[in-house]
Amino acid sequence: MPLPTGRPEPGEVLAVAERLRDVVYIWGGVSSHGIDCSGLVHLAWRRFGVTLPRDADDQAEATAPVPLGEEHPGDLYFFARPGRRIHHVGIVTAEPGGDRRMLHACYRQRRVLEEQLPADRTATLVAVRRV
């Protein structure tokens, strides 16, 4: 498939990532044979010719901050434990004002899925960013 000539809409990127739903979680994976959280983000944007870093903490540094509560589908949620660096990323799927939901490669469930942020994720949510 040819690369698009213009910047993609976040919804287009989210649609590409959605096609990877149920792909098995593999740490360091970046293909339909197995993928991790930052690999999902990297691969979805790469499809449109936008190169993001491979790791979640580097992806956070390469993107623009968005105030919590102003996120839109296609934005990114980043997670870290207190005093630690970012270790997880998910793609926002819910419209503003609704429940916080994301598509992500979940190491606990061992697959790519879309879900409402559980309490432990909400407690470690440290940033919302936009590509």
Short mmCIF file of C-alpha atoms in Angstrom, two decimals:
data_model
loop_
_atom_site.label_atom_id
_atom_site.label_comp_id
_atom_site.label_asym_id
_atom_site.label_seq_id
_atom_site.Cartn_x
_atom_site.Cartn_y
_atom_site.Cartn_z
CA MET A 1 0.00 0.00 0.00
CA PRO A 2 1.34 3.47 -0.79
CA LEU A 3 2.01 5.85 2.07
CA PRO A 4 -0.48 8.69 2.50
CA THR A 5 0.74 12.09 1.39
CA GLY A 6 -0.80 14.07 4.27
CA ARG A 7 -0.81 13.78 8.05
CA PRO A 8 -3.31 11.14 9.19
CA GLU A 9 -6.25 11.88 11.41
CA PRO A 10 -5.94 10.21 14.83
CA GLY A 11 -9.07 8.17 14.05
CA GLU A 12 -7.35 6.68 11.01
CA VAL A 13 -4.42 5.60 13.15
CA LEU A 14 -6.78 4.15 15.75
CA ALA A 15 -8.54 2.16 13.00
CA VAL A 16 -5.21 0.60 11.98
CA ALA A 17 -4.45 -0.28 15.61
CA GLU A 18 -7.97 -1.77 16.00
CA ARG A 19 -7.15 -4.27 13.26
CA LEU A 20 -4.55 -5.72 15.65
CA ARG A 21 -7.14 -6.50 18.33
CA ASP A 22 -6.59 -9.96 19.85
CA VAL A 23 -3.01 -10.21 18.55
CA VAL A 24 -0.94 -11.97 21.19
CA TYR A 25 1.17 -9.87 23.55
CA ILE A 26 4.90 -10.43 23.12
CA TRP A 27 7.35 -8.11 24.84
CA GLY A 28 9.35 -6.32 22.13
CA GLY A 29 6.93 -7.46 19.41
CA VAL A 30 6.03 -5.18 16.55
CA SER A 31 4.02 -7.33 14.12
CA SER A 32 0.74 -9.17 13.72
CA HIS A 33 2.53 -12.27 15.06
CA GLY A 34 3.00 -10.61 18.45
CA ILE A 35 3.13 -7.06 19.75
CA ASP A 36 3.67 -5.06 22.93
CA CYS A 37 2.10 -1.76 24.01
CA SER A 38 4.63 0.61 22.48
CA GLY A 39 4.95 -1.62 19.43
CA LEU A 40 1.21 -1.17 18.80
CA VAL A 41 1.55 2.62 18.87
CA HIS A 42 4.76 2.56 16.80
CA LEU A 43 3.31 0.24 14.15
CA ALA A 44 -0.03 2.08 13.80
CA TRP A 45 1.63 5.46 13.22
CA ARG A 46 4.37 3.98 11.01
CA ARG A 47 1.67 2.77 8.61
CA PHE A 48 1.09 6.45 7.84
CA GLY A 49 4.76 7.34 7.49
CA VAL A 50 5.01 8.87 10.98
CA THR A 51 7.98 7.47 12.86
CA LEU A 52 7.65 7.40 16.63
CA PRO A 53 10.29 5.97 18.94
CA ARG A 54 9.93 2.29 19.78
CA ASP A 55 9.62 2.51 23.60
CA ALA A 56 6.81 4.04 25.66
CA ASP A 57 8.97 6.45 27.65
CA ASP A 58 10.58 7.74 24.45
CA GLN A 59 7.16 8.02 22.78
CA ALA A 60 6.01 10.25 25.64
CA GLU A 61 9.01 12.52 25.10
CA ALA A 62 8.33 12.72 21.34
CA THR A 63 4.68 13.77 21.65
CA ALA A 64 2.83 16.89 22.83
CA PRO A 65 1.09 17.16 26.23
CA VAL A 66 -2.70 17.23 26.45
CA PRO A 67 -4.50 18.27 29.65
CA LEU A 68 -6.19 15.35 31.39
CA GLY A 69 -9.87 15.47 30.51
CA GLU A 70 -9.23 16.94 27.04
CA GLU A 71 -8.07 13.71 25.42
CA HIS A 72 -9.65 12.49 22.18
CA PRO A 73 -9.63 9.13 20.42
CA GLY A 74 -6.17 8.56 18.98
CA ASP A 75 -4.35 10.39 21.78
CA LEU A 76 -2.04 8.38 24.03
CA TYR A 77 -2.25 7.49 27.72
CA PHE A 78 1.06 6.89 29.50
CA PHE A 79 1.55 5.02 32.76
CA ALA A 80 4.31 4.88 35.39
CA ARG A 81 4.64 3.81 38.99
CA PRO A 82 5.68 6.50 41.49
CA GLY A 83 9.32 7.44 41.07
CA ARG A 84 9.74 5.19 38.01
CA ARG A 85 9.86 5.90 34.31
CA ILE A 86 6.94 5.32 31.94
CA HIS A 87 6.37 1.62 31.35
CA HIS A 88 3.06 1.40 29.46
CA VAL A 89 1.12 3.21 26.73
CA GLY A 90 -2.40 2.87 25.34
CA ILE A 91 -4.38 4.59 22.61
CA VAL A 92 -7.39 6.58 23.81
CA THR A 93 -10.67 5.23 22.39
CA ALA A 94 -13.37 7.16 24.32
CA GLU A 95 -14.77 10.55 23.44
CA PRO A 96 -14.12 13.43 25.88
CA GLY A 97 -16.28 13.43 28.97
CA GLY A 98 -16.91 9.69 28.97
CA ASP A 99 -15.22 6.86 30.79
CA ARG A 100 -11.51 6.62 30.11
CA ARG A 101 -11.00 3.79 27.63
CA MET A 102 -7.99 2.64 25.66
CA LEU A 103 -6.78 0.12 23.13
CA HIS A 104 -3.52 -1.45 24.26
CA ALA A 105 -1.38 -4.56 24.19
CA CYS A 106 -2.06 -5.86 27.68
CA TYR A 107 0.64 -8.00 29.26
CA ARG A 108 -1.82 -9.24 31.90
CA GLN A 109 -4.39 -10.51 29.41
CA ARG A 110 -1.68 -11.44 26.89
CA ARG A 111 -3.38 -9.75 23.93
CA VAL A 112 -4.41 -6.48 22.33
CA LEU A 113 -7.75 -5.33 23.72
CA GLU A 114 -9.91 -2.28 24.27
CA GLU A 115 -11.09 -1.62 27.81
CA GLN A 116 -12.10 0.95 30.38
CA LEU A 117 -9.11 1.91 32.52
CA PRO A 118 -9.17 -0.28 35.63
CA ALA A 119 -8.42 1.33 39.00
CA ASP A 120 -4.75 0.29 39.00
CA ARG A 121 -4.23 1.86 35.57
CA THR A 122 -6.00 5.06 36.61
CA ALA A 123 -3.72 5.24 39.66
CA THR A 124 -0.60 5.08 37.46
CA LEU A 125 -1.81 7.37 34.63
CA VAL A 126 0.88 10.04 34.40
CA ALA A 127 0.33 11.73 31.03
CA VAL A 128 -1.92 12.23 28.05
CA ARG A 129 -0.04 13.10 24.87
CA ARG A 130 -0.84 13.77 21.21
CA VAL A 131 1.19 12.87 18.14
#
